[in-house]
Backbone as JSON Lines, residues from 0, in Angstrom:
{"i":0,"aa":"X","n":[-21.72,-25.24,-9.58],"ca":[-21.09,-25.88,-8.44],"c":[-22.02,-25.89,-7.23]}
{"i":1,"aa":"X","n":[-21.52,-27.07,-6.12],"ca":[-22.5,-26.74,-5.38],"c":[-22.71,-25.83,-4.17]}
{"i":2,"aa":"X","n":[-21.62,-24.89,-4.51],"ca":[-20.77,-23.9,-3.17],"c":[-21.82,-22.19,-3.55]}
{"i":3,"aa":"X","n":[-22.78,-23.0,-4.95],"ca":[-23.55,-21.5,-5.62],"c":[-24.52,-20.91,-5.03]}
{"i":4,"aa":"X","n":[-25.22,-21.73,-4.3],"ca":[-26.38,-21.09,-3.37],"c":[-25.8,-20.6,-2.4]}
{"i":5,"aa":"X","n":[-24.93,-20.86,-1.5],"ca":[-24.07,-20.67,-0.44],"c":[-23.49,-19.06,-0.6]}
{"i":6,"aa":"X","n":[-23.14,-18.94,-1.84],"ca":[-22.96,-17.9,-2.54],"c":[-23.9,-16.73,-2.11]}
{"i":7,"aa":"X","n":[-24.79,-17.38,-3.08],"ca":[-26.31,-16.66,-3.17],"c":[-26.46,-16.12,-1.86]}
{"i":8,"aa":"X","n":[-26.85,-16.75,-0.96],"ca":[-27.3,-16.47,-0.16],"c":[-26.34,-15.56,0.92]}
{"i":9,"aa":"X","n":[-25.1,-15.88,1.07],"ca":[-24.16,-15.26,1.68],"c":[-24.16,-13.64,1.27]}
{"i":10,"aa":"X","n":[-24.49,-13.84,-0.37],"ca":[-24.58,-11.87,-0.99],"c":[-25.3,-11.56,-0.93]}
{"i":11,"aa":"X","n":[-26.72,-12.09,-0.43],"ca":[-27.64,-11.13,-0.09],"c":[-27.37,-10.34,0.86]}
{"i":12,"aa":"X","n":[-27.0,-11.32,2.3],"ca":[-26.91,-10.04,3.41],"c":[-25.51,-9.82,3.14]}
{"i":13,"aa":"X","n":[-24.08,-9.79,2.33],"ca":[-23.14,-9.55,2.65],"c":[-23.78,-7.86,2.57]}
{"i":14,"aa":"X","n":[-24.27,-7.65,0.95],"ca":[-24.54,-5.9,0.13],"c":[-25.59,-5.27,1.69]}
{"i":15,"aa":"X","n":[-26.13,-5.63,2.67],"ca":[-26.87,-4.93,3.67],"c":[-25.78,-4.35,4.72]}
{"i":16,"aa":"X","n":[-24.69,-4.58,4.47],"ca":[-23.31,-4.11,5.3],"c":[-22.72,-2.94,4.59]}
{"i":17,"aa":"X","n":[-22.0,-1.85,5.4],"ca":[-21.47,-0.91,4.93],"c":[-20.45,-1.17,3.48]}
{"i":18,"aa":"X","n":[-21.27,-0.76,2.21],"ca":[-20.06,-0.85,1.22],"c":[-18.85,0.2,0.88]}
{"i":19,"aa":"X","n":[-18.19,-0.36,-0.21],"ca":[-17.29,0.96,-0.34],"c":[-18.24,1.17,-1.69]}
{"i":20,"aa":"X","n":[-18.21,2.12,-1.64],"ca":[-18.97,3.24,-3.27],"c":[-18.22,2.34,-4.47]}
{"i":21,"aa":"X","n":[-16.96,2.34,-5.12],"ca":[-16.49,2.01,-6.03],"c":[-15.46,0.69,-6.17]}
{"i":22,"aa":"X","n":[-16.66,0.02,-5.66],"ca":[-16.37,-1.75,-5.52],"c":[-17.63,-2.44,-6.29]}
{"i":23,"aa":"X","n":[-17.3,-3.35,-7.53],"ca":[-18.01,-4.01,-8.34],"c":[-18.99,-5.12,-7.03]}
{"i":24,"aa":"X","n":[-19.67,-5.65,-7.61],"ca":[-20.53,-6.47,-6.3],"c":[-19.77,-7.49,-6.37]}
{"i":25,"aa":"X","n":[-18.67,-8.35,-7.15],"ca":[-17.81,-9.23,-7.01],"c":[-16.95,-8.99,-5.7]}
{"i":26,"aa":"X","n":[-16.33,-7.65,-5.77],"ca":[-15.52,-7.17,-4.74],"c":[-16.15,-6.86,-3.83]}
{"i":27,"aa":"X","n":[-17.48,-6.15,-3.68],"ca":[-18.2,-6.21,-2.09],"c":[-18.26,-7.39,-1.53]}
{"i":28,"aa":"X","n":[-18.49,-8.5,-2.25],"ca":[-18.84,-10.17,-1.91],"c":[-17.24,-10.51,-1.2]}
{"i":29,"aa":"X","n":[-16.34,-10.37,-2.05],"ca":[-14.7,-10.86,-1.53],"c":[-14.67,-10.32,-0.24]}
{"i":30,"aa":"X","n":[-14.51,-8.8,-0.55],"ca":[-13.77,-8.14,0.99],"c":[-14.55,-8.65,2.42]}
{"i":31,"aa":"X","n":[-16.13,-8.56,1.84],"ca":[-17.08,-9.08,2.75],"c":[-16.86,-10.37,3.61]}
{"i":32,"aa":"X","n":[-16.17,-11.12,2.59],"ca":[-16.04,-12.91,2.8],"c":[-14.09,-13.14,3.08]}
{"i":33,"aa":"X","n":[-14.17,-12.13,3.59],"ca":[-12.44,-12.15,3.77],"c":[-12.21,-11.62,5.67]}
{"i":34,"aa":"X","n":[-11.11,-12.94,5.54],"ca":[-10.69,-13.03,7.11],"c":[-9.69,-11.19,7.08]}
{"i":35,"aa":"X","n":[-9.15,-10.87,6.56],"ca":[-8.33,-10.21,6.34],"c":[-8.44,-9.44,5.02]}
{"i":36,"aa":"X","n":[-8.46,-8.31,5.19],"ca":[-8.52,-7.36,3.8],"c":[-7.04,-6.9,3.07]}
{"i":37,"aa":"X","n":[-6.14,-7.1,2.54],"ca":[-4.99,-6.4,1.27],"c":[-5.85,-5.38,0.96]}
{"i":38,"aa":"X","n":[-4.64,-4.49,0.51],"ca":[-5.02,-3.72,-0.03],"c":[-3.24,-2.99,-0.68]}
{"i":39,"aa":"X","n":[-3.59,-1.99,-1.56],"ca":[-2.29,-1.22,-2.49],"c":[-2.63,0.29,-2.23]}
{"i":40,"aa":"X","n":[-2.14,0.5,-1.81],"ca":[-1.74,2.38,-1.85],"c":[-0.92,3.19,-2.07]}
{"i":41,"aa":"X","n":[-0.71,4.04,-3.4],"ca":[0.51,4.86,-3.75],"c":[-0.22,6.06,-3.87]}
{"i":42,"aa":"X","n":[-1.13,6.32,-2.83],"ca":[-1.65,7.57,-3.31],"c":[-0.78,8.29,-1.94]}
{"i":43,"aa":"X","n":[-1.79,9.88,-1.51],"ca":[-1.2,11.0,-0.73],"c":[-1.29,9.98,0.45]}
{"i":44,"aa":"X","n":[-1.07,10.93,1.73],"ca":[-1.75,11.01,3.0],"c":[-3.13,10.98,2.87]}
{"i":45,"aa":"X","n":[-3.51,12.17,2.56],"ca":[-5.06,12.33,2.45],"c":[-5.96,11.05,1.97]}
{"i":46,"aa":"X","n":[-5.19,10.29,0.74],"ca":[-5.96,9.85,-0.33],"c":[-5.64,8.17,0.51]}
{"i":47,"aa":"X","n":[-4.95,7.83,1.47],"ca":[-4.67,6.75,2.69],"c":[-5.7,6.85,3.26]}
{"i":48,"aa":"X","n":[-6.0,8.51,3.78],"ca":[-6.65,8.13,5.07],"c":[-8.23,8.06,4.56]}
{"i":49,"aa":"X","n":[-8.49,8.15,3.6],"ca":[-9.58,7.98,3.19],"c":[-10.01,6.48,3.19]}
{"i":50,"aa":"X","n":[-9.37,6.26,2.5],"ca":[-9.2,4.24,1.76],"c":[-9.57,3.85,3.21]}
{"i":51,"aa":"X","n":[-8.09,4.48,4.57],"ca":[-8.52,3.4,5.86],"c":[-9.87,3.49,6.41]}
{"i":52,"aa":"X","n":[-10.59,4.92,5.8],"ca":[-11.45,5.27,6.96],"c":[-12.76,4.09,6.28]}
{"i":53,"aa":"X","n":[-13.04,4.03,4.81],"ca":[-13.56,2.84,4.1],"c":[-13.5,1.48,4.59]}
{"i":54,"aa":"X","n":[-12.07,1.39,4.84],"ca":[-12.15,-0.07,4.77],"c":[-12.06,-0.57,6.36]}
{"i":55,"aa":"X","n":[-11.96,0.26,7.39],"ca":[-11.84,0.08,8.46],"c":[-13.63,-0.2,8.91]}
{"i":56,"aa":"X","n":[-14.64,-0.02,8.12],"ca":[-16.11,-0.11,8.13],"c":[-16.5,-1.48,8.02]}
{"i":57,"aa":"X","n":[-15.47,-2.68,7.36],"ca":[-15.29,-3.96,7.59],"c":[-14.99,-4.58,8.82]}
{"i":58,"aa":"X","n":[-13.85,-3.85,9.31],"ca":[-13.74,-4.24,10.82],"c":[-13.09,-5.54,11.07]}
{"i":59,"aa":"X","n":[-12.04,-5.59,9.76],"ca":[-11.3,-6.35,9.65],"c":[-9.5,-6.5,10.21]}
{"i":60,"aa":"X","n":[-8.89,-6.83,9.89],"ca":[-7.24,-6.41,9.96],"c":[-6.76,-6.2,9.02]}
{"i":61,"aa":"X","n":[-6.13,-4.91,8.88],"ca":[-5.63,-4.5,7.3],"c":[-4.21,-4.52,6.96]}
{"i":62,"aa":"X","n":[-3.95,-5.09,5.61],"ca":[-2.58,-5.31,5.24],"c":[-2.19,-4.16,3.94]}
{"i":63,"aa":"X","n":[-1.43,-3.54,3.75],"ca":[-1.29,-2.62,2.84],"c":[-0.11,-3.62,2.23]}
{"i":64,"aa":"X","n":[-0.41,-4.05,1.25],"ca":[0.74,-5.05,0.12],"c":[1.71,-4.22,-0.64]}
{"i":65,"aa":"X","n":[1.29,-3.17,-0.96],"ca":[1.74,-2.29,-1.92],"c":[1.5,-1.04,-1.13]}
{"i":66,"aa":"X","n":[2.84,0.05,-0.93],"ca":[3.0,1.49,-0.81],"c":[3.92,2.19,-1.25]}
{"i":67,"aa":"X","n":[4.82,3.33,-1.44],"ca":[5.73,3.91,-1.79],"c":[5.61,4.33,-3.38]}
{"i":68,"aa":"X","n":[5.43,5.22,-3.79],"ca":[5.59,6.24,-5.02],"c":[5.91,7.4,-4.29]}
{"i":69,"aa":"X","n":[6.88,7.79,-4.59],"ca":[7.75,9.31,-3.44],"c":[6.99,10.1,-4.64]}
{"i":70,"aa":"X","n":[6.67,9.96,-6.27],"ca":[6.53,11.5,-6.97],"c":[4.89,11.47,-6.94]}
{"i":71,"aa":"X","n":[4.59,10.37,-6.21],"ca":[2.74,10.36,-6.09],"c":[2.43,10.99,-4.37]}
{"i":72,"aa":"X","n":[3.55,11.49,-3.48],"ca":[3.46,11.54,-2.61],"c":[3.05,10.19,-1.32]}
{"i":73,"aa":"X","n":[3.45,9.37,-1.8],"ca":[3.01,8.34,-1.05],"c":[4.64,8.11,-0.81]}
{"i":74,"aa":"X","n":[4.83,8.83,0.35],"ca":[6.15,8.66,1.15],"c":[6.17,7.49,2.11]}
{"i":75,"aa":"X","n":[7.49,7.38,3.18],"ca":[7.2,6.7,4.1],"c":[6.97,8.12,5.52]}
{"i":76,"aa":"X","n":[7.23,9.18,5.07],"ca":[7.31,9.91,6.25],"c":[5.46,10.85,6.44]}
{"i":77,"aa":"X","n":[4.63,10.25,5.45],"ca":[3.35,10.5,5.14],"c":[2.73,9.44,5.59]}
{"i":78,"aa":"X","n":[3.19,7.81,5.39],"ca":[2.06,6.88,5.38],"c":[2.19,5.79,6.74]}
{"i":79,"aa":"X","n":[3.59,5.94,6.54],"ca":[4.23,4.9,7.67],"c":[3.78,5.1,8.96]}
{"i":80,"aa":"X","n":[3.3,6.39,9.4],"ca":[2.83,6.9,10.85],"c":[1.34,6.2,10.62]}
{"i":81,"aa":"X","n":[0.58,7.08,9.75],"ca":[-0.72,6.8,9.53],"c":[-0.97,4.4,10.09]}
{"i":82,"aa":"X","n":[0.13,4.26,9.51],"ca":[-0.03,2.65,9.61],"c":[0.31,2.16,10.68]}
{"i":83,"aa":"X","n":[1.26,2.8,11.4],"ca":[1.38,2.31,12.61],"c":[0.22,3.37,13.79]}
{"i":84,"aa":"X","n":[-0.05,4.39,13.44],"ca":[-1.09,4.36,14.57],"c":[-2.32,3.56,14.44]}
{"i":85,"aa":"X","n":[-2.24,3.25,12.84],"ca":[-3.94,2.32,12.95],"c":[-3.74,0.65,13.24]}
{"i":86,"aa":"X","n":[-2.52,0.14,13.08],"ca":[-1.84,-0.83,13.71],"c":[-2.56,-1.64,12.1]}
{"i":87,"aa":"X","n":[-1.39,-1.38,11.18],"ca":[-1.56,-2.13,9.68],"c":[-0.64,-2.38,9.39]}
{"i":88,"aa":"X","n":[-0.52,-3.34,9.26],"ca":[0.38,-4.14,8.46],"c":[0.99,-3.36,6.8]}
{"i":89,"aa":"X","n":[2.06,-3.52,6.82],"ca":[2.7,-2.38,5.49],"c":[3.65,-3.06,5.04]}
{"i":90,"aa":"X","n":[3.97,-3.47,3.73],"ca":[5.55,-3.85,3.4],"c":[5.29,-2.8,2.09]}
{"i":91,"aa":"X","n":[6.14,-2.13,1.58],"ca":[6.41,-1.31,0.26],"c":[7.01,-2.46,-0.79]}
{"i":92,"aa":"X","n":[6.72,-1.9,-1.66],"ca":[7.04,-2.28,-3.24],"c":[8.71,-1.85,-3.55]}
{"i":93,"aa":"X","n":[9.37,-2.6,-3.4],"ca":[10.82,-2.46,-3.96],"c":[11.3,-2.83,-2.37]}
{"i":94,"aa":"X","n":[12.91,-2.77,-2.85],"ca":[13.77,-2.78,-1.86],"c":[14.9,-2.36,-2.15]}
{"i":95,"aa":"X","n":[15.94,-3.41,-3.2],"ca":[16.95,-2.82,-3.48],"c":[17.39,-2.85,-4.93]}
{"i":96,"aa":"X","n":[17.68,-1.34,-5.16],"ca":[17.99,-0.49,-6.68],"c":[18.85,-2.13,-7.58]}
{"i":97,"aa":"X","n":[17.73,-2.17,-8.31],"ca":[18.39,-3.38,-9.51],"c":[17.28,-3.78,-10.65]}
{"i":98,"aa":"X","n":[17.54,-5.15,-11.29],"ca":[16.83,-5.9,-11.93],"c":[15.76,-5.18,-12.6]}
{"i":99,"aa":"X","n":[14.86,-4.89,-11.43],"ca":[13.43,-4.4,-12.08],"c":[13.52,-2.75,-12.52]}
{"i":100,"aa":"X","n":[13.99,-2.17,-12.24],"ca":[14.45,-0.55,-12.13],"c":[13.22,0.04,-11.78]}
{"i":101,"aa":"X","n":[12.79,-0.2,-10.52],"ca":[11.59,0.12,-9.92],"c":[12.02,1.34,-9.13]}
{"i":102,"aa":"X","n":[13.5,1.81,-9.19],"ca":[13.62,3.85,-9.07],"c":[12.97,4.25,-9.84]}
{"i":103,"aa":"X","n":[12.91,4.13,-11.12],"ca":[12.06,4.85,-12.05],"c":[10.69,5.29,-12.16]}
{"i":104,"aa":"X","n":[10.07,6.32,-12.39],"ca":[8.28,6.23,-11.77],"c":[7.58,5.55,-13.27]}
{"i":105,"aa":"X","n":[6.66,5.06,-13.21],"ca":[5.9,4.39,-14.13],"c":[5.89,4.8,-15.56]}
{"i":106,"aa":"X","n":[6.17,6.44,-15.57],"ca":[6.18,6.97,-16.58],"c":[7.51,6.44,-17.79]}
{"i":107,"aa":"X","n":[8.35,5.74,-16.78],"ca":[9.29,5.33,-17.57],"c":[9.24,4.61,-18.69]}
{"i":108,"aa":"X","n":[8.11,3.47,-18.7],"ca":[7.45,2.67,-19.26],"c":[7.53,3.54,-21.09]}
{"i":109,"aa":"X","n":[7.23,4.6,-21.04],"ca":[7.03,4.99,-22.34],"c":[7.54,6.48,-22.33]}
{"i":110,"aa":"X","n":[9.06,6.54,-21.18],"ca":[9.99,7.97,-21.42],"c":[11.42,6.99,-21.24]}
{"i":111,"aa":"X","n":[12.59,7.7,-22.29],"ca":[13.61,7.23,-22.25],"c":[14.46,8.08,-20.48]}
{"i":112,"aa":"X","n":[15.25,7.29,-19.88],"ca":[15.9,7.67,-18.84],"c":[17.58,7.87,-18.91]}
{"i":113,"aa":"X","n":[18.32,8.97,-18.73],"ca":[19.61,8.16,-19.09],"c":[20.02,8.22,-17.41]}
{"i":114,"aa":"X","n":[19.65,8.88,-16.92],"ca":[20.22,8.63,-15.63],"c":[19.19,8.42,-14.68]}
{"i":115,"aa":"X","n":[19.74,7.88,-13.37],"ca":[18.89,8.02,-11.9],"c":[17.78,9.03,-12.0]}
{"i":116,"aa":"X","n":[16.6,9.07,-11.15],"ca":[15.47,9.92,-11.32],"c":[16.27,10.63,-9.66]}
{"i":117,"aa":"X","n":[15.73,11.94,-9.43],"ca":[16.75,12.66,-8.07],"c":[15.37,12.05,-7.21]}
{"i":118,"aa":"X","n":[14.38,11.65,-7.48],"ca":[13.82,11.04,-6.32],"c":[13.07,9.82,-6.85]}
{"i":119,"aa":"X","n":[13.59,8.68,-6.67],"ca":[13.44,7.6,-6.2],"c":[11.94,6.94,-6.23]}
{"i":120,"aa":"X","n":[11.68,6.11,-7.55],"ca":[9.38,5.84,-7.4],"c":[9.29,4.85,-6.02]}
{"i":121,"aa":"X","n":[10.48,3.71,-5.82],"ca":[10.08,2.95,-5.05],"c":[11.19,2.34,-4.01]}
{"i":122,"aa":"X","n":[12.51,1.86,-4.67],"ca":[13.39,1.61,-3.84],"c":[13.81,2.01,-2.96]}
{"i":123,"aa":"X","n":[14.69,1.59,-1.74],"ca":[14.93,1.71,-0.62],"c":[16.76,2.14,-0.81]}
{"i":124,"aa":"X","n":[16.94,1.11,-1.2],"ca":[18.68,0.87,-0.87],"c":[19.01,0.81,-2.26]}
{"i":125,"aa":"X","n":[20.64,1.19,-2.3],"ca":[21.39,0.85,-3.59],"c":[21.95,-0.2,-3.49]}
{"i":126,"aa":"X","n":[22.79,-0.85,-4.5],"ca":[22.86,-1.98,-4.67],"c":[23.99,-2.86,-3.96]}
{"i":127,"aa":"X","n":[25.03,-1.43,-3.43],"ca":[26.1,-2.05,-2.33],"c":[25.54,-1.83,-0.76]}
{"i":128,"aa":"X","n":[24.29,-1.52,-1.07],"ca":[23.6,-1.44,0.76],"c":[23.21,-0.11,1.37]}
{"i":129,"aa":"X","n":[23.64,0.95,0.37],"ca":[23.16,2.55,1.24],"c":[21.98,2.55,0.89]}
{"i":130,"aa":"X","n":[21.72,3.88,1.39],"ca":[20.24,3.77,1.9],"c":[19.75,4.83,0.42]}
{"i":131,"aa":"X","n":[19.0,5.05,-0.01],"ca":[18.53,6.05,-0.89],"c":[18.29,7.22,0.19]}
{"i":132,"aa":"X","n":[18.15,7.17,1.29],"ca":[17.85,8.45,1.95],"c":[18.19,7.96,3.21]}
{"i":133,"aa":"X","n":[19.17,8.36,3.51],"ca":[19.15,8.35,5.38],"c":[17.67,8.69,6.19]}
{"i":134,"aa":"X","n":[17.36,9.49,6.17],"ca":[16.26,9.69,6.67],"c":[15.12,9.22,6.36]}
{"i":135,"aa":"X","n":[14.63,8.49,5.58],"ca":[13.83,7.48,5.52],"c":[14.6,6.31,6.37]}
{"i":136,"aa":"X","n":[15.41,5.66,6.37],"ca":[16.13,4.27,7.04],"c":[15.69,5.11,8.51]}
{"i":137,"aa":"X","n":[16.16,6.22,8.96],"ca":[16.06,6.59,10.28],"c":[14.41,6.42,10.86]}
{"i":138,"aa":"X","n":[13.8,7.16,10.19],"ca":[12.12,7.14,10.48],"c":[11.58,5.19,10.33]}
{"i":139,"aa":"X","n":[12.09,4.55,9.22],"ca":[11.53,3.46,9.82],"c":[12.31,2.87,10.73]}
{"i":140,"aa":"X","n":[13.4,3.13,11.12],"ca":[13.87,2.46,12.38],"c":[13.03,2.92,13.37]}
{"i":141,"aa":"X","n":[12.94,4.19,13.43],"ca":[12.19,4.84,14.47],"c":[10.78,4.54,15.21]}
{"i":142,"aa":"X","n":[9.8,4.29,13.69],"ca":[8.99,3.46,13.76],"c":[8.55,1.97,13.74]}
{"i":143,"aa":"X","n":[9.33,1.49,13.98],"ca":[9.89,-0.01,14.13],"c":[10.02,-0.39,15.52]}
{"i":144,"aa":"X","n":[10.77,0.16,15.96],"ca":[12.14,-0.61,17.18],"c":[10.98,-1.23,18.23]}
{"i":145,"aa":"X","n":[11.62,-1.81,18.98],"ca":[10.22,-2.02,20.26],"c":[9.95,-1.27,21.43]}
{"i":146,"aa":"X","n":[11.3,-0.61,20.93],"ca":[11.04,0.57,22.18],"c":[9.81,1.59,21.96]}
{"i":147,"aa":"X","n":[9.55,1.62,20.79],"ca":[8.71,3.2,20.45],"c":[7.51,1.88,20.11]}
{"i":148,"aa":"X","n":[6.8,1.2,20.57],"ca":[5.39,0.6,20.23],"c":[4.39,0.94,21.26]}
């Protein structure tokens, strides 16, 4: 195509910019050539603030597409602060307990379940509207409202 030199030449100096260690040179070239960086995180606190401190070396605006595994420690009362002090964009994976049975943690995939897991891989709400945890609904209100920005 004829967009290949353009290419070329764009990855030479993109790789002279801060990389991340365990990004194929396809993916140094993308993130490099991106108005805006996505990204997925179900890891700790710790294992967040690492990723931001990486990808914040772009100097881009960051969107987290994917968060929430409560048994991977990727809470909202762990990550949700971390995102709003670095001013990132966050929506979590699930919402409300159904269809996909995305309560369940991954392991489900190949363990039989007969009941509810007592903590929750991803959803928010049950299916008539409560909350899986009051105190999660409270903390993101908390961190939400416009009063507290």
């Amino acid at each position: 195509p004829r967009s290949t030199p353009l290419y070329s030449s764009a990855a030479s100096d993109v790789y002279k910019r801060q990389p991340l260690s365990d990004l194929s040179e396809l993916d140094q070239f993308i993130i490099n050539s991106s108005d805006i960086i996505s990204f997925h995180s179900y890891g700790s606190k710790k294992e967040v603030l690492e990723r931001l401190k990486q990808l914040k070396n772009y100097n881009r605006p960051l969107l987290c597409t994917e968060y929430i595994a409560r048994e991977n420690k990727s809470t909202f009362e762990d990550v949700l602060p971390i995102f709003k002090e670095n001013k990132i964009g966050a929506y979590n994976w699930g919402l409300v307990s159904g269809k996909t049975n995305t309560i369940y943690p991954w392991k489900s995939w190949d363990s039989t379940y007969t009941e509810p897991p007592n903590k929750w891989h991803h959803d928010i709400f049950y299916q008539n509207g409560e909350p899986f945890s009051n105190d999660e609904i409270e903390l993101i209100k908390n961190l939400t409202s416009k009063s507290n920005k």
